[in-house]
Short mmCIF file of C-alpha atoms in Angstrom, two decimals:
data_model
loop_
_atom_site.label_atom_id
_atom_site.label_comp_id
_atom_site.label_asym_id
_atom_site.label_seq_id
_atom_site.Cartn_x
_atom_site.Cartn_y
_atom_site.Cartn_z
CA UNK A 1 18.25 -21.73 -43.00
CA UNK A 2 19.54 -18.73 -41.04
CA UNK A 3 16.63 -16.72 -42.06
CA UNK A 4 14.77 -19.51 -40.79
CA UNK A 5 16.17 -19.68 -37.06
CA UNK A 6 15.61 -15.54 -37.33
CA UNK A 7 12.08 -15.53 -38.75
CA UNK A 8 11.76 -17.87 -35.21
CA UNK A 9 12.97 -15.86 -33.21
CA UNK A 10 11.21 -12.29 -34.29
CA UNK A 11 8.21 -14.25 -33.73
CA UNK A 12 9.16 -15.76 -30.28
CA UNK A 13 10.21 -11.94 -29.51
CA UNK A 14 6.95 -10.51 -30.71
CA UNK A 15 4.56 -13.08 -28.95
CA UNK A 16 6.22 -13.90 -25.72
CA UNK A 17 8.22 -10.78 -24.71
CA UNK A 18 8.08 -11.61 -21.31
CA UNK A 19 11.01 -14.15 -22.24
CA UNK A 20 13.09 -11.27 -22.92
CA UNK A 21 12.40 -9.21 -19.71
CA UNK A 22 14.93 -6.96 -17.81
CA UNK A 23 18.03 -8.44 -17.10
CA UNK A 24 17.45 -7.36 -13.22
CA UNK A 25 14.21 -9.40 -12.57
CA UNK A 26 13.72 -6.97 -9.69
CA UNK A 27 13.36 -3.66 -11.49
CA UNK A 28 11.51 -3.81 -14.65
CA UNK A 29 11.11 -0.43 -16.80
CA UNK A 30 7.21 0.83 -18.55
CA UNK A 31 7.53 3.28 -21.39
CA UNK A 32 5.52 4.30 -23.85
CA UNK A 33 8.33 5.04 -26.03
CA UNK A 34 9.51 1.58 -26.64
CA UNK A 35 12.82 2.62 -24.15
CA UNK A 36 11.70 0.47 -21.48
CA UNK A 37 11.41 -3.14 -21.15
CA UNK A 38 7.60 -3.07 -21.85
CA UNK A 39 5.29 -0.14 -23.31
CA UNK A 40 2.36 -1.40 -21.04
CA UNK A 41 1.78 -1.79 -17.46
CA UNK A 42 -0.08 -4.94 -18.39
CA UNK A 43 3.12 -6.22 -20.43
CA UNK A 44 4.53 -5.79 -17.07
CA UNK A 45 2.40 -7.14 -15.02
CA UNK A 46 2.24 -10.29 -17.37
CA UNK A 47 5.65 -10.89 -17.12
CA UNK A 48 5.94 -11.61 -13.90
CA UNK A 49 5.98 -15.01 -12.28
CA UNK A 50 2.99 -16.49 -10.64
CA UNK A 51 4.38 -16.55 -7.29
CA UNK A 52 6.62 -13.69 -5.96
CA UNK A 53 8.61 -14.27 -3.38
CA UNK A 54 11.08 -11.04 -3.37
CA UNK A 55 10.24 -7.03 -3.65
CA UNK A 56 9.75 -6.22 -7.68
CA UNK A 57 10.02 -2.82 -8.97
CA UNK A 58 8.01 -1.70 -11.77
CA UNK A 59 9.22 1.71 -12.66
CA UNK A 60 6.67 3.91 -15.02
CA UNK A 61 8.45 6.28 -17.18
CA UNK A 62 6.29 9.92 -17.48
CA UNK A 63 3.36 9.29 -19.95
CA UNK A 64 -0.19 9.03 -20.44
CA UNK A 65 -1.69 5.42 -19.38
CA UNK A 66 -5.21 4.70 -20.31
CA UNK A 67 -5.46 1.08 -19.31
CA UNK A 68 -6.62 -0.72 -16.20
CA UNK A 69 -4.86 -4.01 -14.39
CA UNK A 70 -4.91 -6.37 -11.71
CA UNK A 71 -2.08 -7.46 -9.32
CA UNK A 72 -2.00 -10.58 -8.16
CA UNK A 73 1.10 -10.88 -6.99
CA UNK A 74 2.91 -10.58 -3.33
CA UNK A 75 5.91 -7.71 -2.94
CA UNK A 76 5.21 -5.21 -5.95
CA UNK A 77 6.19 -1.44 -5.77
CA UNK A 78 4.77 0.48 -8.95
CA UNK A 79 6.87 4.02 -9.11
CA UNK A 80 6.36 6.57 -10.97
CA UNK A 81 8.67 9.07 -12.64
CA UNK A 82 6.55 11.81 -11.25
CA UNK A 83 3.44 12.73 -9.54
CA UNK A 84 2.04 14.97 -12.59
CA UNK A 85 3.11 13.38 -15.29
CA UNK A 86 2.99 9.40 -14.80
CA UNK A 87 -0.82 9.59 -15.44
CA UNK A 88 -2.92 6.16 -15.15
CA UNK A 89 -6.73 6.73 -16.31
CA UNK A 90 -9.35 4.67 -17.06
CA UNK A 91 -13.28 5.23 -17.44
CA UNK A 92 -15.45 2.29 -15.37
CA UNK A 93 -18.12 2.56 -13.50
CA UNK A 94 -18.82 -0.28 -10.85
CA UNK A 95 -22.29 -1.00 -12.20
CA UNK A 96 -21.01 -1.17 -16.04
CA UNK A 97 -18.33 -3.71 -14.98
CA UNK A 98 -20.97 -5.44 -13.10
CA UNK A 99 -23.37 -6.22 -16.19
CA UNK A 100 -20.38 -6.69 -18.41
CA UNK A 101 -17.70 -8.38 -15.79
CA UNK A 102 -14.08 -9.17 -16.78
CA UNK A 103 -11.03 -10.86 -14.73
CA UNK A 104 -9.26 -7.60 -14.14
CA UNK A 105 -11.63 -6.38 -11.88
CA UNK A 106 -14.00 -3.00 -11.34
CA UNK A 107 -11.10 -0.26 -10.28
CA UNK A 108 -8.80 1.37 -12.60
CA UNK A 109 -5.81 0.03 -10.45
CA UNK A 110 -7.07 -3.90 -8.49
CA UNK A 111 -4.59 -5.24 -5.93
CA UNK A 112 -5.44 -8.52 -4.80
CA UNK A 113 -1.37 -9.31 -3.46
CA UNK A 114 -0.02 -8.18 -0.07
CA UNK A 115 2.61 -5.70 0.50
CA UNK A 116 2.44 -3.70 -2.53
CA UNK A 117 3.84 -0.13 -2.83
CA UNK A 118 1.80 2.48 -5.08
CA UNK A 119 4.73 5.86 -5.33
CA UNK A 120 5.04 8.68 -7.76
CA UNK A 121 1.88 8.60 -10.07
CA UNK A 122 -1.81 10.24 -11.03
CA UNK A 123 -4.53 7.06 -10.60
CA UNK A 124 -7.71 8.48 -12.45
CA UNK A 125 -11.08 6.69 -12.81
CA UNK A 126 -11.91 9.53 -15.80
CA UNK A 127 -15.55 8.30 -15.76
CA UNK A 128 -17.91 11.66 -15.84
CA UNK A 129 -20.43 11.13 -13.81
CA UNK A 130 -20.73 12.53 -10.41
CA UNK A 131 -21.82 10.07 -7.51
CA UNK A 132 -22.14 6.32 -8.61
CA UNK A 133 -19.19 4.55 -7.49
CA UNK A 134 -16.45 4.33 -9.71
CA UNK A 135 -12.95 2.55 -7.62
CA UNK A 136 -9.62 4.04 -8.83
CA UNK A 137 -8.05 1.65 -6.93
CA UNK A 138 -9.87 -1.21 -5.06
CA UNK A 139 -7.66 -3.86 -3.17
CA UNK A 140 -8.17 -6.93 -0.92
CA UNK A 141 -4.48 -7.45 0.21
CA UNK A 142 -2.95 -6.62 2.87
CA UNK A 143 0.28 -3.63 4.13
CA UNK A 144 -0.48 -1.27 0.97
CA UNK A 145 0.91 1.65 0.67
CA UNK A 146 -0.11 4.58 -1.10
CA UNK A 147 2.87 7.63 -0.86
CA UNK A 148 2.64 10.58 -3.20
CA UNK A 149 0.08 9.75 -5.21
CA UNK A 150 -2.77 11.56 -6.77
CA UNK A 151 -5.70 8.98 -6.18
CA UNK A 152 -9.10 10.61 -8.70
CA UNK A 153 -12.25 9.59 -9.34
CA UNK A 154 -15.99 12.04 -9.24
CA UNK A 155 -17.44 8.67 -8.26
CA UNK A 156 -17.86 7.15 -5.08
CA UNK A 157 -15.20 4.70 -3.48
CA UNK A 158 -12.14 6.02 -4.66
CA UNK A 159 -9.95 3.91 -2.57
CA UNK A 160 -11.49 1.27 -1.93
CA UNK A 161 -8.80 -1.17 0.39
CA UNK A 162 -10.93 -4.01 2.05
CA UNK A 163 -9.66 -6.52 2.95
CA UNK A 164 -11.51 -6.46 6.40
CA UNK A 165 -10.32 -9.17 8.83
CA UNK A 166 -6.04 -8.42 8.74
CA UNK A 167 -6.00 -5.04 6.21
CA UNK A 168 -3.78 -2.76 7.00
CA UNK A 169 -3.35 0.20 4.83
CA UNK A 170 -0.97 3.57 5.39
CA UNK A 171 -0.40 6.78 2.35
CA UNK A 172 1.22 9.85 2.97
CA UNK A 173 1.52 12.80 0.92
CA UNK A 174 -1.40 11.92 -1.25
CA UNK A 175 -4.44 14.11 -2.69
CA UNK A 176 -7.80 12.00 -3.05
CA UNK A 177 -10.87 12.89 -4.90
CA UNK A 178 -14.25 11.48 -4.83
CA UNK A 179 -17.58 11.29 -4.05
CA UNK A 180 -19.58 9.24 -1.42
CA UNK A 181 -17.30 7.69 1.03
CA UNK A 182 -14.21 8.09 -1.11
CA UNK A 183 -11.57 7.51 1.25
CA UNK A 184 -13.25 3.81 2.79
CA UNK A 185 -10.79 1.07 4.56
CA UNK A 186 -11.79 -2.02 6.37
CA UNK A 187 -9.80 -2.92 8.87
CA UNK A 188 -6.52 -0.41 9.74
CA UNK A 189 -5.40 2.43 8.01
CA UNK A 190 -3.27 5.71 8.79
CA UNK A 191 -3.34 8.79 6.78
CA UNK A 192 -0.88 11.35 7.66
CA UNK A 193 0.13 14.82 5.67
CA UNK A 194 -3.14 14.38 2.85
CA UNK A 195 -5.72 16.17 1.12
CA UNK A 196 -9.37 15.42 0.50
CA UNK A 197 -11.94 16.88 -1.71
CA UNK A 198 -15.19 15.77 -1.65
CA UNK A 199 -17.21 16.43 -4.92
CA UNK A 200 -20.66 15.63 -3.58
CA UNK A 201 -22.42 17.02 -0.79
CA UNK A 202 -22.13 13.34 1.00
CA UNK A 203 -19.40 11.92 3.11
CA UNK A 204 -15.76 12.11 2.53
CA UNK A 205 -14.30 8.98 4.63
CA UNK A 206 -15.87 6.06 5.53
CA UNK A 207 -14.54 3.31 7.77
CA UNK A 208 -15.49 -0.35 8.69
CA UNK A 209 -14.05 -2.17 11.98
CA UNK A 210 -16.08 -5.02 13.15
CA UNK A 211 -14.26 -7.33 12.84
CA UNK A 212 -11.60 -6.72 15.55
CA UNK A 213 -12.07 -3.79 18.16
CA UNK A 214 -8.55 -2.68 17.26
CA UNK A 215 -9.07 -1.96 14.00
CA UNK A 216 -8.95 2.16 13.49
CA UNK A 217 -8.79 4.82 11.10
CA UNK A 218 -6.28 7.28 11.71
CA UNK A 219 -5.78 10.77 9.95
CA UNK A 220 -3.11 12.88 11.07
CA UNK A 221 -2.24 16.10 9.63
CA UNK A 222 -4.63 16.72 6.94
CA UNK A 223 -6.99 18.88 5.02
CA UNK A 224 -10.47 18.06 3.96
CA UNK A 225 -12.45 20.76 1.57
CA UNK A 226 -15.14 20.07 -0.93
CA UNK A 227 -18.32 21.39 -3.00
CA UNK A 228 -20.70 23.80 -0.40
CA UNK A 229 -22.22 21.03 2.27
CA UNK A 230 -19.77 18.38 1.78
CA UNK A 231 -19.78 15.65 5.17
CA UNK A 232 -17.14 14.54 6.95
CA UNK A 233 -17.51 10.82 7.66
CA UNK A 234 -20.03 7.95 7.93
CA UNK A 235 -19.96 4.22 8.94
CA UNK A 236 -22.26 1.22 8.92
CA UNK A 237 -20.34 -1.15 10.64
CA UNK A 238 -18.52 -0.87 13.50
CA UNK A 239 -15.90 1.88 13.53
CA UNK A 240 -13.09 3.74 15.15
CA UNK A 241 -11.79 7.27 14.12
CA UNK A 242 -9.02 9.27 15.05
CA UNK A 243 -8.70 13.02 14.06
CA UNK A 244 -5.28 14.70 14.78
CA UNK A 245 -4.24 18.23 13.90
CA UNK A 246 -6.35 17.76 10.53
CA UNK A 247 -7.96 21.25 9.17
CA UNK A 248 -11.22 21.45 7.72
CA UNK A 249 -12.52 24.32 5.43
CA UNK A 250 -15.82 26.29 5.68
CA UNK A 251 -17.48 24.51 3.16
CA UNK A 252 -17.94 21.45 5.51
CA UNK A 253 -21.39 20.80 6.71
CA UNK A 254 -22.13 21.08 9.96
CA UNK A 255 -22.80 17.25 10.84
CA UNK A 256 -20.71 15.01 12.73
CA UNK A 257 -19.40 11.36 11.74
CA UNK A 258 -22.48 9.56 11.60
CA UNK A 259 -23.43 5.72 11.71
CA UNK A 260 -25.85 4.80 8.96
CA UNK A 261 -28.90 2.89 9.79
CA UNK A 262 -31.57 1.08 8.38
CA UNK A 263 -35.39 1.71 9.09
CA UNK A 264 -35.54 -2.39 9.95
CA UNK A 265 -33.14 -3.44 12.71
CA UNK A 266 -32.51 -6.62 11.82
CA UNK A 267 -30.69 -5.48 8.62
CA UNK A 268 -28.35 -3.17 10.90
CA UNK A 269 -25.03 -4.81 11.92
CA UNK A 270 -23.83 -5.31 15.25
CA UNK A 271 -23.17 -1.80 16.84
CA UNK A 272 -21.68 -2.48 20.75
CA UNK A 273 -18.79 -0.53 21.03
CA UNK A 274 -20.58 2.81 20.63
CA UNK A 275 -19.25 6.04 19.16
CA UNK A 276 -15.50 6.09 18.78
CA UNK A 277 -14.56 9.45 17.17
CA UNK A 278 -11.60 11.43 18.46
CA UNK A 279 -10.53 14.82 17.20
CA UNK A 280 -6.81 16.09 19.08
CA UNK A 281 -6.06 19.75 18.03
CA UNK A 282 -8.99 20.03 15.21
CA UNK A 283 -8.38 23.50 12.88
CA UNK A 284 -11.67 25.09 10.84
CA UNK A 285 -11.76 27.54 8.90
CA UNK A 286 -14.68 29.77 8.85
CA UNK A 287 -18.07 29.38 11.57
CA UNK A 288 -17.19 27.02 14.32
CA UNK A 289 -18.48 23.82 15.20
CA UNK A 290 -19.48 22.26 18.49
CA UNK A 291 -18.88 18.67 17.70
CA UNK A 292 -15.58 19.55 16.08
CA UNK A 293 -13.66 19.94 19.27
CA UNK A 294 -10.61 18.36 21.06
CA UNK A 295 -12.03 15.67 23.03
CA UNK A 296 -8.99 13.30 23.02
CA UNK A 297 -8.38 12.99 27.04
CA UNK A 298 -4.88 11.25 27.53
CA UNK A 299 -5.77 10.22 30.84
CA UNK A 300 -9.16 7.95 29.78
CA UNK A 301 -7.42 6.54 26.53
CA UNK A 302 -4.58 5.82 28.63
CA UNK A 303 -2.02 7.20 25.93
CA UNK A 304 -0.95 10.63 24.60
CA UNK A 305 -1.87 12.29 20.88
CA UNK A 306 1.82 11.74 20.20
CA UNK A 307 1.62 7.71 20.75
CA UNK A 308 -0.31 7.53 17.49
CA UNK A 309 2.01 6.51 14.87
CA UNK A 310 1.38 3.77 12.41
CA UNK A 311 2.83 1.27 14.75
CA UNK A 312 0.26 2.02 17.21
CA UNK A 313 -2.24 1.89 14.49
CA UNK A 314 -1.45 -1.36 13.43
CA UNK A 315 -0.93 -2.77 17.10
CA UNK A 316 2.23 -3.32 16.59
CA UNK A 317 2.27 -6.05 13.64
CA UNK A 318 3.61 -3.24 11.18
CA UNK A 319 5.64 -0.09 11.17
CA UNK A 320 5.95 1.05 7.20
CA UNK A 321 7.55 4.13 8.45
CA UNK A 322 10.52 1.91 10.15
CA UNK A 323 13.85 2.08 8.39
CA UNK A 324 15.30 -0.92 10.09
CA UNK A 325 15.70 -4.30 8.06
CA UNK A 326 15.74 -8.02 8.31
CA UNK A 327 17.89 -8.57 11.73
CA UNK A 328 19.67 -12.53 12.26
CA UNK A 329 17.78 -14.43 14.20
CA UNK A 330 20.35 -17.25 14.01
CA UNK A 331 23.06 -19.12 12.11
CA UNK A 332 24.77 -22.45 11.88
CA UNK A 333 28.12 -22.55 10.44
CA UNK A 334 28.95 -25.92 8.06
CA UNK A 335 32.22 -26.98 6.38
CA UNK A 336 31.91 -24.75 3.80
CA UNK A 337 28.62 -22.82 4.29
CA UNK A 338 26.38 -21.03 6.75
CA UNK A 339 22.90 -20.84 7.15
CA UNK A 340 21.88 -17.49 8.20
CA UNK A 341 18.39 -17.28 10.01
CA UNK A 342 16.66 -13.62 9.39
CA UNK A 343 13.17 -12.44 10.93
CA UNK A 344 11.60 -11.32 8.00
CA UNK A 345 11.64 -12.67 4.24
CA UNK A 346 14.78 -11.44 2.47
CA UNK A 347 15.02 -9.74 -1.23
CA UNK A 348 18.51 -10.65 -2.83
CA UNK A 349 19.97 -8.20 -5.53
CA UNK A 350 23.21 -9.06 -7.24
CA UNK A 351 24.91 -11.51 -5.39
CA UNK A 352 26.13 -10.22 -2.29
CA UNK A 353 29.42 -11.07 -1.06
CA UNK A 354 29.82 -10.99 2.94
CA UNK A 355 33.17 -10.05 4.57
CA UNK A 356 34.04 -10.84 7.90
CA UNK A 357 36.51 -8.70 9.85
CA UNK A 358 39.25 -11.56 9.68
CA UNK A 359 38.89 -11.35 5.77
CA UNK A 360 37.10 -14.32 5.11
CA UNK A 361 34.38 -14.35 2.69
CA UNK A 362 30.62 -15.79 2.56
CA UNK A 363 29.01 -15.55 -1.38
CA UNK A 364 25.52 -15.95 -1.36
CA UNK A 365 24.70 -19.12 -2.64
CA UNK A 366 20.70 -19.58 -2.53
CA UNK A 367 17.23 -18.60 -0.21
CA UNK A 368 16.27 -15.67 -2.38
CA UNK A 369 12.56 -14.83 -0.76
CA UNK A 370 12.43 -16.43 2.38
CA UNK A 371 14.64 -15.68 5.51
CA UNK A 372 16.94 -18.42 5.21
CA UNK A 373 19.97 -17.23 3.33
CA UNK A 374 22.53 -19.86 2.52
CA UNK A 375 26.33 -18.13 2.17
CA UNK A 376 29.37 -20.30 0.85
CA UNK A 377 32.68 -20.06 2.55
CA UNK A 378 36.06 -19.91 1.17
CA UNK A 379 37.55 -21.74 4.11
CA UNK A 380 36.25 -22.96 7.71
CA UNK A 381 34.83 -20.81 9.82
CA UNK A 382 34.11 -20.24 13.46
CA UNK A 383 31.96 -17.90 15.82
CA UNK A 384 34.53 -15.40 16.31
CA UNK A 385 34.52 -14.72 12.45
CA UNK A 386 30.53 -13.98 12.62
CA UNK A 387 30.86 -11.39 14.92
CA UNK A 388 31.64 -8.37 12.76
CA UNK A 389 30.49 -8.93 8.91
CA UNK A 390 29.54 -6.15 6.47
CA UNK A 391 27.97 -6.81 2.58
CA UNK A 392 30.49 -5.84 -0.04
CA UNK A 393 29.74 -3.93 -3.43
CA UNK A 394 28.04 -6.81 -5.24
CA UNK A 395 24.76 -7.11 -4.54
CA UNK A 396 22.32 -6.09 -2.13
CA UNK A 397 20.06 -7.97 0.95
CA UNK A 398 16.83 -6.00 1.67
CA UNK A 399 13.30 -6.48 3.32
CA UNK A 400 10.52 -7.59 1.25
CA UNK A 401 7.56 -6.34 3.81
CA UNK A 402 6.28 -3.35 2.60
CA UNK A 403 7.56 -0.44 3.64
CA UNK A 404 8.42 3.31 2.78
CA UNK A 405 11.88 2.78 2.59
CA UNK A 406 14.71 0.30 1.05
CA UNK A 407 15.73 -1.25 4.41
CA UNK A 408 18.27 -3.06 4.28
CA UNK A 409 19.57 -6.24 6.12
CA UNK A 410 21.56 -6.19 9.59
CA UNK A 411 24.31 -8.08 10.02
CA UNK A 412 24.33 -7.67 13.70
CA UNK A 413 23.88 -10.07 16.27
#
């Protein structure tokens, strides 16, 4: 009998091992090595719930990963254990996955969730071929972020983010490879402190921004080299660049951003906004060029070069670089709980324990991923004990909007 009940279980543990996940459902551990909680980034990915509602770490131990997946989820931050060594490659061209399609998707890396956080790692579409596009990572959500990453392909469309009508995209730190349009976002995006090499004598970055005349492409602070001849940009749709204090070698060809255009008109989209390209403090190395030449005037854009942070980029709706978290909005005190109203959706770890200055205490009780956080009270409570509270040392209350840093919650009024 009791080799029975274990036979059972080995089998339950072999087939559904996402029953037996971390103990923190927050922070879930890849290896290769069996030390983690899963040896796959699919195993992972698998094991999480259908609908996430709080920030989810999946932490990749060093190793070699040659497997592709797709992210449906909300609120997911892969992290690497380092740049060089937590390697994810996979060999796909767009045109093979189109004549043999699967659910994952076409990239090596497919994010279809909002607010997901790609840190730490080498993304490699290993396919040989130099040219036909071939996505490392190709997304339709919304707030990614890319941050020390090495993003790979010789194909075209390396990063492929487009979700065109409310993207919003910001990396730092990152080196991208690629072909034909390799770096190409729809919608917003800022770049700061990058490098781009462009394997094919055809354009490096690409943008798209029809759909709202806000929508821009911002590059600040970084370096674009390539084969002899490589091009700097392109766009068929509408579009909106921004240049600043970015360095380009010698190798560059001597051709401005350029809008594409097709012998028919009526196959050409809508073009009324005109030519929006703005360099502010351009470097090159080598022979100069005449259309590569400050020609950001402060006075007709009605802002300065120093105004354009991601906040400005995203008009406001999104500042990844901000450090501040959820702030109350509001709370309503009951006989023995209170309802605590925050602005933004709130990630729970542990169970934090709230003290208030008169040494009262709130426990949280429920409202894990959404910003209404119910505490319960160890005796009745009134205004003057809300007005100085701090989180004790048992748990945690963070922002779930992406972001570049763990921000976590105000208890301010």
């Amino acid at each position: 009998m009791k080799k029975s009940i274990l036979r059972i279980l080995l089998l339950y543990i072999f087939f559904c091992p996402s029953l037996f996940a971390a103990a923190d459902p927050h922070y879930l551990t890849v290896a290769q090595d069996g030390s983690g909680d899963f040896k796959t980034i699919n195993a992972a990915i698998a094991a999480l719930p259908m609908f996430n509602y709080e920030r989810t770490v999946i932490y990749i131990k060093n190793g070699l990963y040659n497997e592709k997946f797709r992210i449906d989820q909300d609120y997911i931050t892969l992290r690497g254990e380092s740049r060089e060594k937590t390697i994810i490659r996979y060999s796909l061209l767009r045109t093979d996955w189109i004549a043999n399609k699967d659910s994952i998707g076409a990239a090596v890396v497919n994010l279809n969730g909002d607010d997901i956080v790609i840190e730490n790692m080498t993304i490699e579409n290993s396919q040989p071929e130099v040219g036909p596009h071939a996505f490392a990572i190709y997304g339709t959500g919304t707030r990614t972020v890319i941050v020390n990453c090495n993003v790979l392909s010789k194909g075209g469309d390396t990063v492929s983010l487009w979700d065109y009508k409310t993207g919003m995209y910001y990396h730092a730190n990152c080196f991208f490879e690629g072909a034909v349009d390799f770096v190409c976002p729809r919608g917003w995006c800022f770049i700061k402190d990058s490098k781009f090499f462009e394997v094919k004598q055809t354009a490096s970055i690409w943008h798209a921004g029809g759909f709202d005349s806000s929508q821009k492409f911002v590059l600040r602070n970084c370096a674009f080299d390539g084969v002899k001849g490589f091009e700097l940009g392109r766009h068929h749709y509408e579009a909106q660049f921004y240049l600043l204090d970015c360095t380009f070698s010698d190798s560059m060809k001597d051709k401005p951003i350029y809008r594409v255009v097709n012998a028919d008109p009526k196959q050409n989209r809508p073009f009324n906004w005109g030519e929006r390209y703005y360099y502010y403090r351009p470097q090159k190395s080598g022979t100069q060029y005449s259309w590569l030449k400050d020609n950001f005037n402060s006075s007709v854009n009605n802002f300065k070069a120093a105004d354009i942070t991601p906040a400005w980029t995203f008009d406001g709706k999104w500042d990844p670089e901000s450090n501040v978290g959820p702030q109350i909005k509001h709370f309503s005190i009951g006989q023995d709980k209170v309802l605590i109203e925050f602005d933004e959706v709130v990630t729970i770890i542990g169970t934090p324990v709230i003290e208030t200055s008169t040494g009262k205490k709130l426990t949280y009780a429920s409202g894990a991923g959404s910003n209404l956080i119910e505490f319960k009270t160890n005796g009745l409570l009134s205004k003057d004990d809300m007005k100085d509270l701090r989180v004790g040392n048992n748990g945690q209350m963070i922002g779930t909007k992406a972001s570049v840093a763990d921000r976590k919650a105000s208890l301010k009024f």
